[in-house]
């Protein structure tokens, strides 16, 4: 059967049909060769359907985590350059001094006047301390999310990219207290 015939029969848009066919092909349920779509002989329908749902869920989770990271970029009060570099797995030791956030940071007396005890501040890209084993670039393991790589550190948080669920921003005190991550050797 051709994709055009399949599209007419299912009523799916071309883009949606392509996504479904790619997903089913990646699970081993079908092949697409020479403009034809064919089921793989002997493929277990229940098993491939389960695998397709797992893959689609993982893809959705990854996409959601990317949107969350971009929202975090928009909301950060720290250096945007550090944040972006961390997103791409690079590390900048100190704020750049050139982005809109760095230029807005109060200094000296202004900072002292702005400091209000007990006031919770939004996330900022502060200088890193590394008094823990999870420095950017470290491969880590989480019992639920599997293996990942630490991309950045901000205040008491680290951002980890997990292959199974995407980006996660985790609290360092909680990670350390509950032993939620282990650094790979």
Coordinates of N, CA and C in Angstrom, one line a residue:
X1 N 0.9 -1.2 0.0 CA 0.0 0.0 0.0 C 0.9 1.2 0.0
X2 N 0.5 2.3 -0.7 CA 1.3 3.5 -0.8 C 0.9 4.4 0.4
X3 N 1.7 5.3 0.8 CA 1.3 6.3 1.8 C 0.1 7.1 1.4
X4 N 0.0 7.4 0.1 CA -1.2 8.2 -0.4 C -2.5 7.4 -0.2
X5 N -2.4 6.1 -0.5 CA -3.6 5.2 -0.3 C -3.9 5.1 1.2
X6 N -2.9 5.0 2.0 CA -3.1 4.9 3.4 C -3.7 6.2 4.0
X7 N -3.2 7.3 3.5 CA -3.7 8.6 3.9 C -5.2 8.7 3.6
X8 N -5.6 8.3 2.4 CA -7.0 8.3 2.0 C -7.9 7.4 2.9
X9 N -7.3 6.3 3.2 CA -8.1 5.3 4.0 C -8.2 5.7 5.4
X10 N -7.2 6.4 6.0 CA -7.2 6.7 7.4 C -7.7 8.1 7.6
X11 N -7.6 9.0 6.6 CA -8.0 10.4 6.8 C -7.0 11.3 7.6
X12 N -5.9 10.7 7.8 CA -4.8 11.5 8.5 C -4.2 12.5 7.5
X13 N -3.7 13.6 8.1 CA -2.9 14.5 7.3 C -1.6 13.9 6.9
X14 N -1.0 14.5 5.9 CA 0.3 13.9 5.4 C 1.3 14.0 6.5
X15 N 1.4 15.1 7.3 CA 2.4 15.2 8.3 C 2.1 14.2 9.5
X16 N 0.9 14.0 9.9 CA 0.5 13.1 10.9 C 0.8 11.7 10.5
X17 N 0.4 11.3 9.3 CA 0.7 10.0 8.8 C 2.2 9.7 8.7
X18 N 3.0 10.6 8.3 CA 4.4 10.4 8.3 C 4.9 10.2 9.7
X19 N 4.5 10.9 10.7 CA 4.9 10.7 12.0 C 4.5 9.3 12.5
X20 N 3.3 8.9 12.3 CA 2.8 7.6 12.7 C 3.7 6.5 12.0
X21 N 3.9 6.6 10.7 CA 4.6 5.6 10.0 C 6.1 5.5 10.5
X22 N 6.7 6.7 10.7 CA 8.1 6.7 11.3 C 8.1 6.0 12.6
X23 N 7.1 6.3 13.5 CA 7.0 5.6 14.8 C 6.9 4.1 14.7
X24 N 6.0 3.7 13.8 CA 5.7 2.2 13.6 C 7.0 1.6 13.0
X25 N 7.6 2.3 12.1 CA 8.8 1.7 11.5 C 9.9 1.5 12.6
X26 N 10.1 2.5 13.5 CA 11.1 2.4 14.5 C 10.8 1.3 15.5
X27 N 9.6 0.9 15.6 CA 9.3 -0.2 16.5 C 9.4 -1.6 15.8
X28 N 9.6 -1.6 14.5 CA 9.7 -2.8 13.8 C 8.4 -3.4 13.3
X29 N 7.4 -2.6 13.3 CA 6.1 -3.1 12.9 C 5.9 -3.0 11.4
X30 N 6.6 -2.1 10.7 CA 6.4 -2.0 9.3 C 7.7 -1.6 8.6
X31 N 7.7 -1.7 7.3 CA 8.8 -1.2 6.5 C 8.3 -0.2 5.5
X32 N 9.1 0.7 5.1 CA 8.7 1.6 4.0 C 9.9 1.6 3.0
X33 N 9.6 0.9 1.9 CA 10.6 0.8 0.8 C 9.9 1.0 -0.6
X34 N 10.6 1.7 -1.4 CA 10.2 1.9 -2.8 C 8.8 2.5 -2.9
X35 N 8.5 3.4 -2.0 CA 7.2 4.1 -2.0 C 6.0 3.3 -1.5
X36 N 6.3 2.2 -0.8 CA 5.3 1.3 -0.3 C 5.4 1.1 1.2
X37 N 4.3 0.9 1.8 CA 4.3 0.6 3.3 C 3.9 -0.8 3.4
X38 N 4.6 -1.6 4.2 CA 4.3 -3.0 4.3 C 4.5 -3.5 5.8
X39 N 3.6 -4.3 6.3 CA 3.9 -4.8 7.7 C 5.1 -5.8 7.7
X40 N 5.7 -5.9 8.8 CA 6.9 -6.8 8.9 C 6.3 -8.1 9.3
X41 N 6.6 -9.2 8.5 CA 6.0 -10.5 8.9 C 6.5 -11.0 10.2
X42 N 5.5 -11.5 11.0 CA 5.9 -12.0 12.3 C 6.0 -11.0 13.5
X43 N 5.8 -9.7 13.1 CA 5.9 -8.6 14.2 C 4.7 -8.8 15.1
X44 N 4.9 -8.8 16.4 CA 3.9 -8.9 17.4 C 3.2 -7.6 17.5
X45 N 1.9 -7.5 17.2 CA 1.1 -6.3 17.2 C 1.1 -5.6 18.5
X46 N 0.8 -6.4 19.6 CA 0.7 -5.9 20.9 C 2.1 -5.3 21.4
X47 N 3.1 -6.1 21.1 CA 4.5 -5.6 21.5 C 4.9 -4.4 20.8
X48 N 4.6 -4.3 19.5 CA 5.0 -3.1 18.8 C 4.2 -1.9 19.1
X49 N 2.9 -2.1 19.4 CA 2.0 -1.0 19.9 C 2.5 -0.5 21.2
X50 N 2.8 -1.4 22.1 CA 3.4 -1.0 23.4 C 4.6 -0.2 23.3
X51 N 5.5 -0.6 22.4 CA 6.8 0.1 22.2 C 6.5 1.4 21.5
X52 N 5.6 1.5 20.6 CA 5.2 2.8 20.0 C 4.7 3.8 21.0
X53 N 3.9 3.3 21.9 CA 3.4 4.2 23.0 C 4.5 4.7 23.8
X54 N 5.4 3.8 24.2 CA 6.6 4.2 25.0 C 7.5 5.2 24.3
X55 N 7.7 5.0 23.0 CA 8.5 6.0 22.2 C 7.8 7.3 22.1
X56 N 6.5 7.3 21.8 CA 5.8 8.6 21.7 C 5.8 9.3 23.0
X57 N 5.6 8.6 24.1 CA 5.6 9.2 25.4 C 7.0 9.9 25.7
X58 N 8.0 9.2 25.4 CA 9.4 9.7 25.6 C 9.6 10.9 24.8
X59 N 9.2 10.9 23.5 CA 9.3 12.0 22.6 C 8.6 13.2 23.2
X60 N 7.3 13.0 23.6 CA 6.5 14.1 24.2 C 7.2 14.7 25.4
X61 N 7.7 13.8 26.3 CA 8.4 14.3 27.5 C 9.7 15.1 27.1
X62 N 10.4 14.7 26.1 CA 11.6 15.5 25.7 C 11.2 16.8 25.2
X63 N 10.1 16.9 24.3 CA 9.7 18.2 23.8 C 9.2 19.1 24.9
X64 N 8.4 18.5 25.9 CA 8.0 19.4 27.0 C 9.1 19.9 27.8
X65 N 10.1 19.1 28.0 CA 11.3 19.6 28.7 C 12.0 20.7 28.0
X66 N 12.1 20.6 26.7 CA 12.7 21.7 25.9 C 11.9 23.0 26.1
X67 N 10.6 22.9 26.0 CA 9.8 24.1 26.3 C 10.0 24.7 27.7
X68 N 10.1 23.8 28.6 CA 10.3 24.2 30.0 C 11.7 24.9 30.1
X69 N 12.7 24.4 29.4 CA 14.0 25.0 29.5 C 14.0 26.4 28.8
X70 N 13.2 26.6 27.8 CA 13.1 27.9 27.2 C 12.3 28.9 28.0
X71 N 11.3 28.4 28.8 CA 10.6 29.2 29.7 C 11.6 29.6 30.8
X72 N 12.4 28.7 31.3 CA 13.4 29.0 32.3 C 14.4 30.1 31.8
X73 N 14.8 30.0 30.5 CA 15.7 31.0 30.0 C 15.0 32.4 30.0
X74 N 13.7 32.4 29.7 CA 13.0 33.7 29.7 C 12.8 34.3 31.1
X75 N 12.7 33.4 32.1 CA 12.5 33.8 33.5 C 13.7 34.0 34.3
X76 N 14.9 33.5 33.8 CA 16.1 33.6 34.7 C 16.4 35.1 35.0
X77 N 16.9 35.3 36.2 CA 17.4 36.6 36.5 C 18.9 36.7 36.4
X78 N 19.5 35.5 36.1 CA 21.0 35.4 36.0 C 21.4 35.6 34.5
X79 N 22.7 35.4 34.3 CA 23.3 35.5 33.0 C 22.7 34.6 31.9
X80 N 22.1 35.2 30.9 CA 21.5 34.4 29.9 C 22.5 33.6 29.1
X81 N 23.7 34.2 28.9 CA 24.7 33.5 28.1 C 25.1 32.2 28.8
X82 N 25.3 32.3 30.2 CA 25.6 31.1 30.9 C 24.5 30.0 30.8
X83 N 23.3 30.5 30.9 CA 22.1 29.6 30.8 C 22.1 28.9 29.5
X84 N 22.2 29.7 28.4 CA 22.2 29.1 27.0 C 23.4 28.1 26.8
X85 N 24.6 28.5 27.3 CA 25.7 27.6 27.1 C 25.5 26.3 27.9
X86 N 24.9 26.4 29.1 CA 24.6 25.2 29.9 C 23.6 24.4 29.2
X87 N 22.6 25.0 28.5 CA 21.6 24.2 27.7 C 22.3 23.3 26.7
X88 N 23.4 23.9 26.1 CA 24.1 23.2 25.0 C 25.3 22.4 25.5
X89 N 25.4 22.3 26.9 CA 26.4 21.4 27.5 C 27.8 22.1 27.6
X90 N 27.8 23.4 27.4 CA 29.0 24.2 27.6 C 29.0 24.8 29.0
X91 N 30.2 25.2 29.5 CA 30.3 25.8 30.8 C 31.0 27.2 30.7
X92 N 30.4 28.2 31.4 CA 31.0 29.5 31.5 C 31.1 29.7 33.0
X93 N 32.4 29.9 33.5 CA 32.6 30.1 34.9 C 32.0 31.2 35.6
X94 N 31.9 32.3 34.9 CA 31.3 33.5 35.5 C 30.3 34.2 34.5
X95 N 29.5 35.1 35.0 CA 28.5 35.8 34.1 C 29.3 36.5 33.1
X96 N 28.6 36.7 31.9 CA 29.3 37.3 30.7 C 29.5 38.8 30.9
X97 N 28.6 39.5 31.6 CA 28.7 40.9 31.8 C 28.1 41.7 30.6
X98 N 27.6 41.0 29.6 CA 27.1 41.7 28.4 C 25.6 41.4 28.1
X99 N 25.0 40.4 28.6 CA 23.6 40.2 28.3 C 22.7 41.1 29.1
X100 N 21.4 41.2 28.8 CA 20.5 42.1 29.4 C 20.4 41.8 30.9
X101 N 20.5 40.6 31.3 CA 20.5 40.3 32.8 C 21.7 40.7 33.5
X102 N 22.9 40.5 32.9 CA 24.1 41.0 33.6 C 24.1 42.5 33.7
X103 N 23.7 43.2 32.7 CA 23.7 44.6 32.7 C 22.7 45.2 33.7
X104 N 21.7 44.4 34.1 CA 20.7 44.8 35.1 C 21.0 44.5 36.5
X105 N 22.1 43.7 36.7 CA 22.4 43.2 38.1 C 22.9 44.4 38.9
X106 N 22.3 44.6 40.1 CA 22.7 45.7 41.0 C 24.1 45.3 41.5
X107 N 24.9 46.4 41.8 CA 26.2 46.2 42.4 C 26.4 47.0 43.7
X108 N 27.3 46.6 44.5 CA 27.7 47.3 45.7 C 26.5 47.6 46.6
X109 N 26.3 49.0 46.8 CA 25.3 49.5 47.7 C 23.9 49.1 47.2
X110 N 23.7 49.1 45.9 CA 22.4 48.7 45.3 C 22.0 47.3 45.7
X111 N 23.0 46.4 45.6 CA 22.7 45.0 46.0 C 22.4 44.9 47.5
X112 N 23.1 45.6 48.3 CA 22.8 45.6 49.8 C 21.4 46.1 50.1
X113 N 21.0 47.2 49.4 CA 19.7 47.8 49.6 C 18.6 46.8 49.1
X114 N 18.9 46.1 48.1 CA 17.9 45.2 47.5 C 17.7 43.9 48.3
X115 N 18.7 43.5 49.1 CA 18.7 42.3 49.9 C 17.6 42.4 51.0
X116 N 16.6 41.5 50.9 CA 15.6 41.5 51.9 C 15.6 40.1 52.5
X117 N 15.9 40.0 53.8 CA 15.9 38.6 54.4 C 14.6 37.9 54.2
X118 N 14.8 36.6 53.9 CA 13.6 35.7 53.8 C 12.9 35.8 52.5
X119 N 13.3 36.7 51.6 CA 12.6 36.9 50.3 C 13.2 35.9 49.3
X120 N 12.3 35.1 48.7 CA 12.7 34.1 47.8 C 12.9 34.8 46.4
X121 N 14.1 34.5 45.8 CA 14.4 35.2 44.6 C 14.3 34.1 43.4
X122 N 14.0 34.6 42.2 CA 14.0 33.7 41.1 C 15.4 33.1 40.8
X123 N 15.4 32.1 40.0 CA 16.7 31.5 39.6 C 17.6 32.4 39.0
X124 N 18.9 32.3 39.4 CA 19.9 33.1 38.8 C 21.1 32.2 38.4
X125 N 21.9 32.6 37.5 CA 23.1 31.8 37.1 C 24.2 32.3 38.0
X126 N 24.3 31.8 39.2 CA 25.4 32.3 40.1 C 26.7 31.5 39.8
X127 N 27.8 32.1 40.3 CA 29.1 31.4 40.1 C 28.9 30.0 40.8
X128 N 29.5 29.0 40.2 CA 29.4 27.6 40.7 C 30.4 27.4 41.9
X129 N 30.0 26.5 42.8 CA 30.8 26.2 44.0 C 31.5 24.8 43.8
X130 N 30.9 23.9 43.2 CA 31.4 22.5 43.0 C 31.8 21.9 44.4
X131 N 31.0 22.0 45.4 CA 31.2 21.3 46.6 C 30.3 20.0 46.6
X132 N 30.2 19.4 45.4 CA 29.5 18.2 45.2 C 30.1 17.5 43.9
X133 N 29.7 16.3 43.7 CA 30.3 15.6 42.5 C 29.6 15.8 41.2
X134 N 28.6 16.7 41.1 CA 27.8 16.8 39.9 C 28.1 18.1 39.1
X135 N 29.4 18.2 38.8 CA 29.8 19.4 38.0 C 29.3 19.3 36.5
X136 N 29.1 20.4 35.8 CA 28.8 20.2 34.4 C 29.7 19.3 33.6
X137 N 29.1 18.5 32.8 CA 29.9 17.5 32.0 C 29.9 16.1 32.6
X138 N 29.5 16.0 33.9 CA 29.5 14.7 34.6 C 28.3 13.8 34.1
X139 N 28.6 12.6 33.8 CA 27.6 11.6 33.5 C 27.1 11.1 34.8
X140 N 25.7 11.0 34.9 CA 25.1 10.6 36.2 C 24.0 9.6 35.9
X141 N 23.6 8.9 37.0 CA 22.5 7.9 36.9 C 21.4 8.3 37.9
X142 N 20.2 8.2 37.5 CA 19.0 8.4 38.3 C 18.2 7.1 38.3
X143 N 17.7 6.6 39.5 CA 17.1 5.3 39.5 C 15.8 5.3 38.6
X144 N 15.1 6.4 38.4 CA 13.9 6.3 37.6 C 14.2 6.7 36.2
X145 N 15.0 7.8 36.0 CA 15.2 8.4 34.6 C 16.4 7.8 33.9
X146 N 17.2 7.0 34.5 CA 18.4 6.4 33.9 C 19.6 7.3 33.8
X147 N 20.3 7.2 32.7 CA 21.6 7.9 32.6 C 21.3 9.3 32.0
X148 N 22.2 10.3 32.4 CA 22.1 11.6 31.9 C 23.4 12.3 32.0
X149 N 23.4 13.6 31.6 CA 24.6 14.4 31.7 C 24.3 15.7 32.3
X150 N 25.1 16.1 33.3 CA 24.9 17.4 33.9 C 25.3 18.5 33.0
X151 N 24.3 19.4 32.7 CA 24.6 20.5 31.7 C 25.0 21.8 32.3
X152 N 24.4 22.1 33.5 CA 24.7 23.4 34.1 C 24.4 23.3 35.6
X153 N 24.9 24.3 36.3 CA 24.6 24.5 37.7 C 24.2 25.9 38.0
X154 N 23.2 26.1 38.7 CA 22.7 27.5 39.1 C 22.3 27.4 40.5
X155 N 22.9 28.3 41.3 CA 22.6 28.3 42.8 C 22.6 26.9 43.3
X156 N 21.5 26.5 43.9 CA 21.4 25.1 44.5 C 20.7 24.1 43.5
X157 N 20.9 24.3 42.2 CA 20.2 23.5 41.2 C 21.2 23.1 40.2
X158 N 20.9 21.9 39.6 CA 21.7 21.5 38.4 C 20.6 21.1 37.4
X159 N 21.0 21.2 36.1 CA 20.2 20.8 35.0 C 20.9 19.6 34.4
X160 N 20.1 18.5 34.2 CA 20.6 17.3 33.7 C 19.7 16.9 32.5
X161 N 20.4 16.5 31.4 CA 19.7 16.0 30.2 C 19.7 14.5 30.3
X162 N 18.5 13.9 30.5 CA 18.3 12.4 30.5 C 17.8 12.0 29.2
X163 N 18.4 10.9 28.7 CA 17.9 10.4 27.4 C 16.5 10.0 27.4
X164 N 16.0 9.5 28.5 CA 14.6 9.0 28.6 C 13.6 10.0 28.8
X165 N 13.9 11.1 29.5 CA 12.8 12.1 29.8 C 13.2 13.5 29.4
X166 N 14.3 13.8 29.0 CA 14.7 15.1 28.6 C 15.4 15.9 29.7
X167 N 15.2 17.2 29.7 CA 15.9 18.1 30.6 C 15.1 18.1 32.0
X168 N 15.9 18.0 33.0 CA 15.3 18.1 34.4 C 16.2 19.0 35.2
X169 N 15.6 20.0 35.9 CA 16.3 20.8 36.8 C 16.1 20.3 38.2
X170 N 17.1 19.9 38.9 CA 17.0 19.2 40.2 C 17.7 20.0 41.3
X171 N 17.1 19.9 42.5 CA 17.6 20.6 43.7 C 18.8 19.8 44.2
X172 N 20.0 20.5 44.3 CA 21.2 19.9 44.8 C 21.0 19.4 46.3
X173 N 20.4 20.2 47.2 CA 20.2 19.7 48.6 C 19.4 18.4 48.6
X174 N 18.3 18.3 47.8 CA 17.5 17.1 47.8 C 18.3 15.9 47.2
X175 N 19.0 16.2 46.1 CA 19.8 15.1 45.5 C 20.8 14.5 46.5
X176 N 21.5 15.4 47.1 CA 22.5 15.0 48.1 C 21.9 14.3 49.3
X177 N 20.8 14.8 49.8 CA 20.2 14.3 51.0 C 19.6 12.9 50.8
X178 N 19.0 12.7 49.6 CA 18.3 11.5 49.3 C 19.1 10.5 48.4
X179 N 20.3 10.9 48.1 CA 21.2 10.1 47.2 C 20.4 9.7 45.9
X180 N 19.8 10.7 45.2 CA 19.1 10.5 44.0 C 19.9 10.3 42.8
X181 N 21.1 10.8 42.8 CA 22.0 10.7 41.6 C 23.3 10.1 42.0
X182 N 23.8 9.3 41.1 CA 25.2 8.8 41.3 C 26.0 9.2 40.1
X183 N 27.2 9.7 40.3 CA 28.1 10.1 39.3 C 28.7 8.8 38.7
X184 N 28.7 8.7 37.3 CA 29.3 7.6 36.7 C 30.8 7.6 36.8
X185 N 31.4 6.4 37.0 CA 32.8 6.3 37.1 C 33.5 6.3 35.8

